[in-house]
PDB file of C-alpha atoms in Angstrom:
ATOM      1  CA  MET A   5       7.237   7.272 -20.788  1.00 47.00           C
ATOM      2  CA  LEU A   6       5.980   8.659 -24.334  1.00 43.00           C
ATOM      3  CA  THR A   7       2.582   8.548 -23.198  1.00 42.00           C
ATOM      4  CA  GLN A   8       3.337  10.424 -19.892  1.00 46.00           C
ATOM      5  CA  ILE A   9       4.659  13.177 -21.931  1.00 42.00           C
ATOM      6  CA  PHE A  10       1.628  13.312 -24.134  1.00 38.00           C
ATOM      7  CA  ASN A  11      -0.839  13.246 -21.243  1.00 45.00           C
ATOM      8  CA  GLY A  12       0.991  16.186 -19.813  1.00 45.00           C
ATOM      9  CA  ASN A  13       2.627  13.892 -16.609  1.00 54.00           C
ATOM     10  CA  LEU A  14       5.883  14.552 -17.632  1.00 58.00           C
ATOM     11  CA  ASP A  15       7.491  17.898 -18.174  1.00 65.00           C
ATOM     12  CA  LEU A  16      10.251  18.421 -20.556  1.00 72.00           C
ATOM     13  CA  THR A  17      12.618  19.278 -17.538  1.00 75.00           C
ATOM     14  CA  SER A  18      11.631  15.909 -15.952  1.00 74.00           C
ATOM     15  CA  LEU A  19      12.179  13.963 -19.631  1.00 75.00           C
ATOM     16  CA  TYR A  20      15.620  15.868 -19.767  1.00 80.00           C
ATOM     17  CA  ILE A  21      16.503  14.695 -16.298  1.00 81.00           C
ATOM     18  CA  TRP A  22      15.648  11.223 -17.526  1.00 80.00           C
ATOM     19  CA  ILE A  23      17.387  11.186 -20.609  1.00 82.00           C
ATOM     20  CA  VAL A  24      20.926  12.420 -19.045  1.00 86.00           C
ATOM     21  CA  ALA A  25      20.376   9.641 -15.954  1.00 87.00           C
ATOM     22  CA  LEU A  26      19.636   7.006 -18.719  1.00 87.00           C
ATOM     23  CA  ILE A  27      22.633   7.929 -20.784  1.00 89.00           C
ATOM     24  CA  LEU A  28      25.086   7.599 -17.912  1.00 92.00           C
ATOM     25  CA  ALA A  29      23.656   4.345 -16.789  1.00 92.00           C
ATOM     26  CA  ILE A  30      24.270   2.744 -20.082  1.00 92.00           C
ATOM     27  CA  THR A  31      27.448   4.280 -20.404  1.00 94.00           C
ATOM     28  CA  VAL A  32      28.878   3.149 -16.845  1.00 96.00           C
ATOM     29  CA  HIS A  33      27.240  -0.238 -17.458  1.00 95.00           C
ATOM     30  CA  GLU A  34      28.901  -1.242 -20.900  1.00 95.00           C
ATOM     31  CA  ALA A  35      32.004   0.558 -20.139  1.00 96.00           C
ATOM     32  CA  ALA A  36      32.418  -1.811 -16.739  1.00 97.00           C
ATOM     33  CA  HIS A  37      31.941  -4.689 -19.319  1.00 97.00           C
ATOM     34  CA  ALA A  38      34.285  -3.451 -21.303  1.00 97.00           C
ATOM     35  CA  PHE A  39      37.060  -2.963 -18.386  1.00 97.00           C
ATOM     36  CA  VAL A  40      36.902  -6.460 -16.961  1.00 97.00           C
ATOM     37  CA  ALA A  41      37.160  -8.120 -20.515  1.00 96.00           C
ATOM     38  CA  ASP A  42      40.195  -6.072 -20.995  1.00 95.00           C
ATOM     39  CA  ARG A  43      41.379  -6.831 -17.406  1.00 95.00           C
ATOM     40  CA  LEU A  44      40.909 -10.139 -17.924  1.00 95.00           C
ATOM     41  CA  GLY A  45      43.052 -10.499 -21.163  1.00 92.00           C
ATOM     42  CA  ASP A  46      40.453  -9.790 -24.049  1.00 93.00           C
ATOM     43  CA  LEU A  47      41.641  -6.873 -25.939  1.00 93.00           C
ATOM     44  CA  THR A  48      38.860  -6.658 -28.245  1.00 94.00           C
ATOM     45  CA  ALA A  49      36.830  -3.823 -26.478  1.00 93.00           C
ATOM     46  CA  ARG A  50      39.997  -2.015 -26.197  1.00 94.00           C
ATOM     47  CA  TYR A  51      40.440  -2.565 -30.032  1.00 94.00           C
ATOM     48  CA  MET A  52      37.029  -1.353 -30.784  1.00 93.00           C
ATOM     49  CA  GLY A  53      37.068   1.695 -28.691  1.00 93.00           C
ATOM     50  CA  ARG A  54      34.714   0.564 -26.041  1.00 94.00           C
ATOM     51  CA  LEU A  55      37.032   1.020 -23.094  1.00 93.00           C
ATOM     52  CA  THR A  56      35.929   4.664 -22.587  1.00 95.00           C
ATOM     53  CA  LEU A  57      33.278   6.585 -20.850  1.00 93.00           C
ATOM     54  CA  ASN A  58      32.413   8.507 -23.810  1.00 94.00           C
ATOM     55  CA  PRO A  59      28.436   7.714 -24.187  1.00 91.00           C
ATOM     56  CA  LEU A  60      28.829   7.520 -27.827  1.00 90.00           C
ATOM     57  CA  ALA A  61      30.856   4.609 -27.883  1.00 92.00           C
ATOM     58  CA  HIS A  62      28.044   2.628 -25.829  1.00 92.00           C
ATOM     59  CA  LEU A  63      24.499   4.161 -26.988  1.00 88.00           C
ATOM     60  CA  ASP A  64      22.637   1.857 -29.512  1.00 85.00           C
ATOM     61  CA  PRO A  65      20.101   4.201 -31.341  1.00 83.00           C
ATOM     62  CA  ILE A  66      17.401   1.764 -31.327  1.00 83.00           C
ATOM     63  CA  GLY A  67      17.754   0.740 -27.554  1.00 78.00           C
ATOM     64  CA  THR A  68      18.177   3.928 -26.162  1.00 74.00           C
ATOM     65  CA  LEU A  69      14.930   5.469 -27.849  1.00 76.00           C
ATOM     66  CA  LEU A  70      13.082   2.314 -26.327  1.00 75.00           C
ATOM     67  CA  LEU A  71      14.310   2.814 -23.152  1.00 68.00           C
ATOM     68  CA  ILE A  72      13.480   6.542 -22.884  1.00 67.00           C
ATOM     69  CA  PHE A  73      10.131   6.188 -24.662  1.00 69.00           C
ATOM     70  CA  ALA A  74       9.203   2.579 -23.588  1.00 66.00           C
ATOM     71  CA  GLY A  75      10.607   1.897 -20.603  1.00 60.00           C
ATOM     72  CA  PHE A  76      12.653  -0.890 -21.598  1.00 61.00           C
ATOM     73  CA  GLY A  77      15.705  -1.169 -24.499  1.00 64.00           C
ATOM     74  CA  TRP A  78      19.393  -1.649 -24.264  1.00 72.00           C
ATOM     75  CA  GLY A  79      23.014  -0.339 -25.082  1.00 81.00           C
ATOM     76  CA  LYS A  80      25.493  -1.500 -27.717  1.00 89.00           C
ATOM     77  CA  PRO A  81      26.478  -4.853 -26.368  1.00 89.00           C
ATOM     78  CA  VAL A  82      30.375  -5.249 -25.719  1.00 91.00           C
ATOM     79  CA  PRO A  83      32.106  -8.078 -27.396  1.00 89.00           C
ATOM     80  CA  PHE A  84      34.265 -10.072 -25.922  1.00 90.00           C
ATOM     81  CA  ASN A  85      36.309 -13.314 -27.092  1.00 92.00           C
ATOM     82  CA  PRO A  86      36.190 -16.178 -24.836  1.00 90.00           C
ATOM     83  CA  VAL A  87      39.336 -17.809 -26.363  1.00 90.00           C
ATOM     84  CA  ALA A  88      41.142 -14.834 -25.205  1.00 91.00           C
ATOM     85  CA  LEU A  89      39.981 -15.813 -21.446  1.00 90.00           C
ATOM     86  CA  ARG A  90      41.934 -18.452 -19.427  1.00 86.00           C
ATOM     87  CA  ASN A  91      38.642 -19.799 -18.114  1.00 88.00           C
ATOM     88  CA  PRO A  92      36.109 -18.780 -20.884  1.00 90.00           C
ATOM     89  CA  PRO A  93      32.944 -19.442 -18.883  1.00 90.00           C
ATOM     90  CA  LEU A  94      34.039 -17.910 -15.439  1.00 93.00           C
ATOM     91  CA  GLY A  95      35.318 -15.041 -17.543  1.00 95.00           C
ATOM     92  CA  GLY A  96      32.159 -14.665 -19.438  1.00 94.00           C
ATOM     93  CA  ALA A  97      30.457 -14.614 -16.191  1.00 96.00           C
ATOM     94  CA  LEU A  98      32.603 -11.984 -14.393  1.00 97.00           C
ATOM     95  CA  ILE A  99      32.431  -9.684 -17.617  1.00 97.00           C
ATOM     96  CA  SER A 100      28.613  -9.955 -17.708  1.00 96.00           C
ATOM     97  CA  LEU A 101      28.027  -9.336 -14.069  1.00 97.00           C
ATOM     98  CA  ALA A 102      30.290  -6.223 -14.317  1.00 97.00           C
ATOM     99  CA  GLY A 103      27.587  -4.157 -15.976  1.00 96.00           C
ATOM    100  CA  PRO A 104      24.843  -4.858 -13.551  1.00 97.00           C
ATOM    101  CA  MET A 105      27.473  -4.689 -10.501  1.00 98.00           C
ATOM    102  CA  ALA A 106      28.714  -1.313 -12.000  1.00 97.00           C
ATOM    103  CA  ASN A 107      24.939   0.030 -12.040  1.00 97.00           C
ATOM    104  CA  PHE A 108      24.431  -1.119  -8.699  1.00 98.00           C
ATOM    105  CA  VAL A 109      27.441   1.103  -7.347  1.00 97.00           C
ATOM    106  CA  LEU A 110      26.619   3.966  -9.116  1.00 96.00           C
ATOM    107  CA  ALA A 111      23.290   3.611  -7.197  1.00 96.00           C
ATOM    108  CA  LEU A 112      24.734   3.275  -3.971  1.00 96.00           C
ATOM    109  CA  VAL A 113      26.664   6.278  -4.613  1.00 95.00           C
ATOM    110  CA  THR A 114      24.126   8.684  -5.678  1.00 94.00           C
ATOM    111  CA  ALA A 115      21.809   6.977  -3.141  1.00 93.00           C
ATOM    112  CA  THR A 116      24.242   8.019  -0.455  1.00 92.00           C
ATOM    113  CA  LEU A 117      24.157  11.538  -1.560  1.00 90.00           C
ATOM    114  CA  ILE A 118      20.681  11.458  -1.186  1.00 88.00           C
ATOM    115  CA  ARG A 119      20.937  10.071   2.308  1.00 88.00           C
ATOM    116  CA  LEU A 120      23.407  13.053   3.356  1.00 88.00           C
ATOM    117  CA  ASN A 121      21.435  15.878   1.596  1.00 84.00           C
ATOM    118  CA  VAL A 122      24.255  16.526  -0.500  1.00 77.00           C
ATOM    119  CA  ALA A 123      22.495  16.262  -4.034  1.00 67.00           C
ATOM    120  CA  PRO A 124      19.043  17.141  -4.781  1.00 68.00           C
ATOM    121  CA  LEU A 125      16.459  14.021  -4.859  1.00 72.00           C
ATOM    122  CA  THR A 126      15.161  15.047  -8.532  1.00 77.00           C
ATOM    123  CA  LEU A 127      18.159  14.423 -10.726  1.00 80.00           C
ATOM    124  CA  TRP A 128      20.003  11.948  -8.137  1.00 87.00           C
ATOM    125  CA  GLY A 129      16.896  10.163  -7.535  1.00 88.00           C
ATOM    126  CA  GLN A 130      16.339   9.422 -10.854  1.00 88.00           C
ATOM    127  CA  ILE A 131      19.792   8.226 -11.492  1.00 91.00           C
ATOM    128  CA  THR A 132      19.463   5.925  -8.805  1.00 93.00           C
ATOM    129  CA  VAL A 133      16.335   4.430  -9.893  1.00 92.00           C
ATOM    130  CA  ILE A 134      17.703   4.089 -13.545  1.00 90.00           C
ATOM    131  CA  ASN A 135      20.692   2.138 -12.362  1.00 94.00           C
ATOM    132  CA  ILE A 136      18.942  -0.163  -9.797  1.00 95.00           C
ATOM    133  CA  MET A 137      16.360  -0.707 -12.845  1.00 91.00           C
ATOM    134  CA  LEU A 138      18.883  -1.541 -15.230  1.00 91.00           C
ATOM    135  CA  GLY A 139      21.076  -3.909 -12.790  1.00 95.00           C
ATOM    136  CA  LEU A 140      18.247  -5.943 -11.922  1.00 94.00           C
ATOM    137  CA  PHE A 141      16.609  -6.529 -15.458  1.00 91.00           C
ATOM    138  CA  ASN A 142      19.959  -7.321 -16.830  1.00 93.00           C
ATOM    139  CA  LEU A 143      20.351 -10.022 -14.159  1.00 95.00           C
ATOM    140  CA  LEU A 144      17.364 -11.814 -15.359  1.00 93.00           C
ATOM    141  CA  PRO A 145      18.477 -14.977 -16.490  1.00 94.00           C
ATOM    142  CA  PHE A 146      17.114 -14.820 -19.913  1.00 93.00           C
ATOM    143  CA  SER A 147      19.101 -14.430 -23.176  1.00 91.00           C
ATOM    144  CA  PRO A 148      20.306 -12.245 -24.568  1.00 89.00           C
ATOM    145  CA  LEU A 149      20.336 -10.698 -20.887  1.00 93.00           C
ATOM    146  CA  ASP A 150      23.715 -10.739 -18.843  1.00 95.00           C
ATOM    147  CA  GLY A 151      21.766 -13.057 -16.349  1.00 95.00           C
ATOM    148  CA  GLU A 152      21.858 -15.739 -18.467  1.00 95.00           C
ATOM    149  CA  LYS A 153      25.904 -15.714 -19.000  1.00 94.00           C
ATOM    150  CA  VAL A 154      26.203 -15.290 -15.256  1.00 96.00           C
ATOM    151  CA  VAL A 155      24.489 -18.634 -14.763  1.00 96.00           C
ATOM    152  CA  ALA A 156      25.911 -20.302 -17.254  1.00 94.00           C
ATOM    153  CA  GLY A 157      29.316 -19.403 -16.224  1.00 93.00           C
ATOM    154  CA  PHE A 158      28.727 -20.566 -12.562  1.00 93.00           C
ATOM    155  CA  LEU A 159      26.946 -23.796 -13.766  1.00 93.00           C
ATOM    156  CA  PRO A 160      28.957 -27.369 -13.507  1.00 93.00           C
ATOM    157  CA  ASN A 161      30.140 -28.329 -17.013  1.00 91.00           C
ATOM    158  CA  HIS A 162      27.896 -31.314 -17.499  1.00 93.00           C
ATOM    159  CA  LEU A 163      24.941 -28.776 -17.106  1.00 94.00           C
ATOM    160  CA  ARG A 164      25.815 -26.296 -19.406  1.00 93.00           C
ATOM    161  CA  PRO A 165      24.538 -27.655 -22.665  1.00 93.00           C
ATOM    162  CA  GLY A 166      21.064 -27.954 -21.431  1.00 94.00           C
ATOM    163  CA  TRP A 167      21.318 -24.218 -20.033  1.00 93.00           C
ATOM    164  CA  ALA A 168      22.287 -23.337 -23.518  1.00 92.00           C
ATOM    165  CA  ARG A 169      19.410 -25.242 -25.167  1.00 94.00           C
ATOM    166  CA  ILE A 170      17.072 -23.751 -22.731  1.00 93.00           C
ATOM    167  CA  GLN A 171      18.214 -20.312 -23.800  1.00 91.00           C
ATOM    168  CA  SER A 172      17.761 -20.946 -27.258  1.00 91.00           C
ATOM    169  CA  TYR A 173      14.203 -19.857 -26.084  1.00 91.00           C
ATOM    170  CA  GLY A 174      15.278 -17.022 -23.797  1.00 89.00           C
ATOM    171  CA  ILE A 175      13.757 -14.111 -25.848  1.00 89.00           C
ATOM    172  CA  PHE A 176      10.157 -15.899 -25.652  1.00 91.00           C
ATOM    173  CA  PHE A 177      10.945 -16.081 -22.004  1.00 90.00           C
ATOM    174  CA  LEU A 178      11.809 -12.508 -21.617  1.00 87.00           C
ATOM    175  CA  VAL A 179       8.827 -11.070 -23.437  1.00 86.00           C
ATOM    176  CA  LEU A 180       6.639 -13.410 -21.453  1.00 88.00           C
ATOM    177  CA  PHE A 181       8.535 -11.873 -18.252  1.00 87.00           C
ATOM    178  CA  ILE A 182       8.105  -7.979 -19.718  1.00 80.00           C
ATOM    179  CA  PHE A 183       4.419  -8.840 -20.164  1.00 83.00           C
ATOM    180  CA  SER A 184       3.399 -10.804 -17.146  1.00 82.00           C
ATOM    181  CA  GLY A 185       6.019 -10.130 -14.386  1.00 70.00           C
ATOM    182  CA  GLY A 186       6.718  -6.482 -14.776  1.00 74.00           C
ATOM    183  CA  GLU A 187       5.280  -5.769 -11.317  1.00 83.00           C
ATOM    184  CA  ILE A 188       7.896  -8.303  -9.763  1.00 86.00           C
ATOM    185  CA  LEU A 189      10.511  -6.199 -11.254  1.00 87.00           C
ATOM    186  CA  ASN A 190       8.874  -2.790 -10.144  1.00 86.00           C
ATOM    187  CA  THR A 191       8.320  -4.248  -6.722  1.00 90.00           C
ATOM    188  CA  LEU A 192      11.999  -5.153  -6.364  1.00 91.00           C
ATOM    189  CA  ILE A 193      13.057  -1.701  -7.811  1.00 91.00           C
ATOM    190  CA  GLN A 194      11.297  -0.021  -5.089  1.00 91.00           C
ATOM    191  CA  MET A 195      12.445  -2.169  -2.444  1.00 93.00           C
ATOM    192  CA  VAL A 196      16.134  -1.465  -3.261  1.00 94.00           C
ATOM    193  CA  PHE A 197      15.566   1.843  -3.894  1.00 92.00           C
ATOM    194  CA  GLY A 198      14.168   2.124  -0.221  1.00 91.00           C
ATOM    195  CA  VAL A 199      17.270   0.219   1.138  1.00 92.00           C
ATOM    196  CA  PHE A 200      19.790   2.118  -0.663  1.00 92.00           C
ATOM    197  CA  THR A 201      18.064   5.727   0.216  1.00 89.00           C
ATOM    198  CA  GLY A 202      15.866   5.198   3.061  1.00 86.00           C
ATOM    199  CA  GLN A 203      13.081   6.555   1.006  1.00 84.00           C
ATOM    200  CA  ASN A 204       9.953   5.358  -0.470  1.00 80.00           C
ATOM    201  CA  LEU A 205      10.037   5.702  -4.260  1.00 74.00           C
ATOM    202  CA  ARG A 206       7.103   7.704  -5.285  1.00 64.00           C
TER     203      ARG A 206
END
């Protein structure tokens, strides 16, 4: 993103649209984690002021800057207490799944507006793309992403210790994927965008 700006391939208006769309996507993602945790009986997020759609509660300064300028990053993680959940593994999986699912729902809403020609493609197309991107990226089964906890929550009990040992190297798998499997993710983003909007991602 930063390279595009310096090369003149991205104007300030486009950058502003990208930032607005990004802040919205991160906020919805993290607020969904907090909401589901709260509904499942863990009040940690509520006590920490995370049960809100106020972006300031969910933006991590470094993670947000990386998302804007590098194309990948993170929001401020929503903590939850497994002890407060009736079924900690399943509850943790549902809490983790809530963020990506919220991104997909928001992407569907904005894509529908695009299909109906109710909203301009410039802004709403960016919102759709970013939400699809965050949803898919966070479902990758590598720690510390949401996908790792989703898989762990649905594994049989006897397989979870082995999965936890594998995920001790999760960050290395994630870095390897970012540098070698980025095209796979880009292809998936384009496919989902096409299904949602009925248009090709340009």
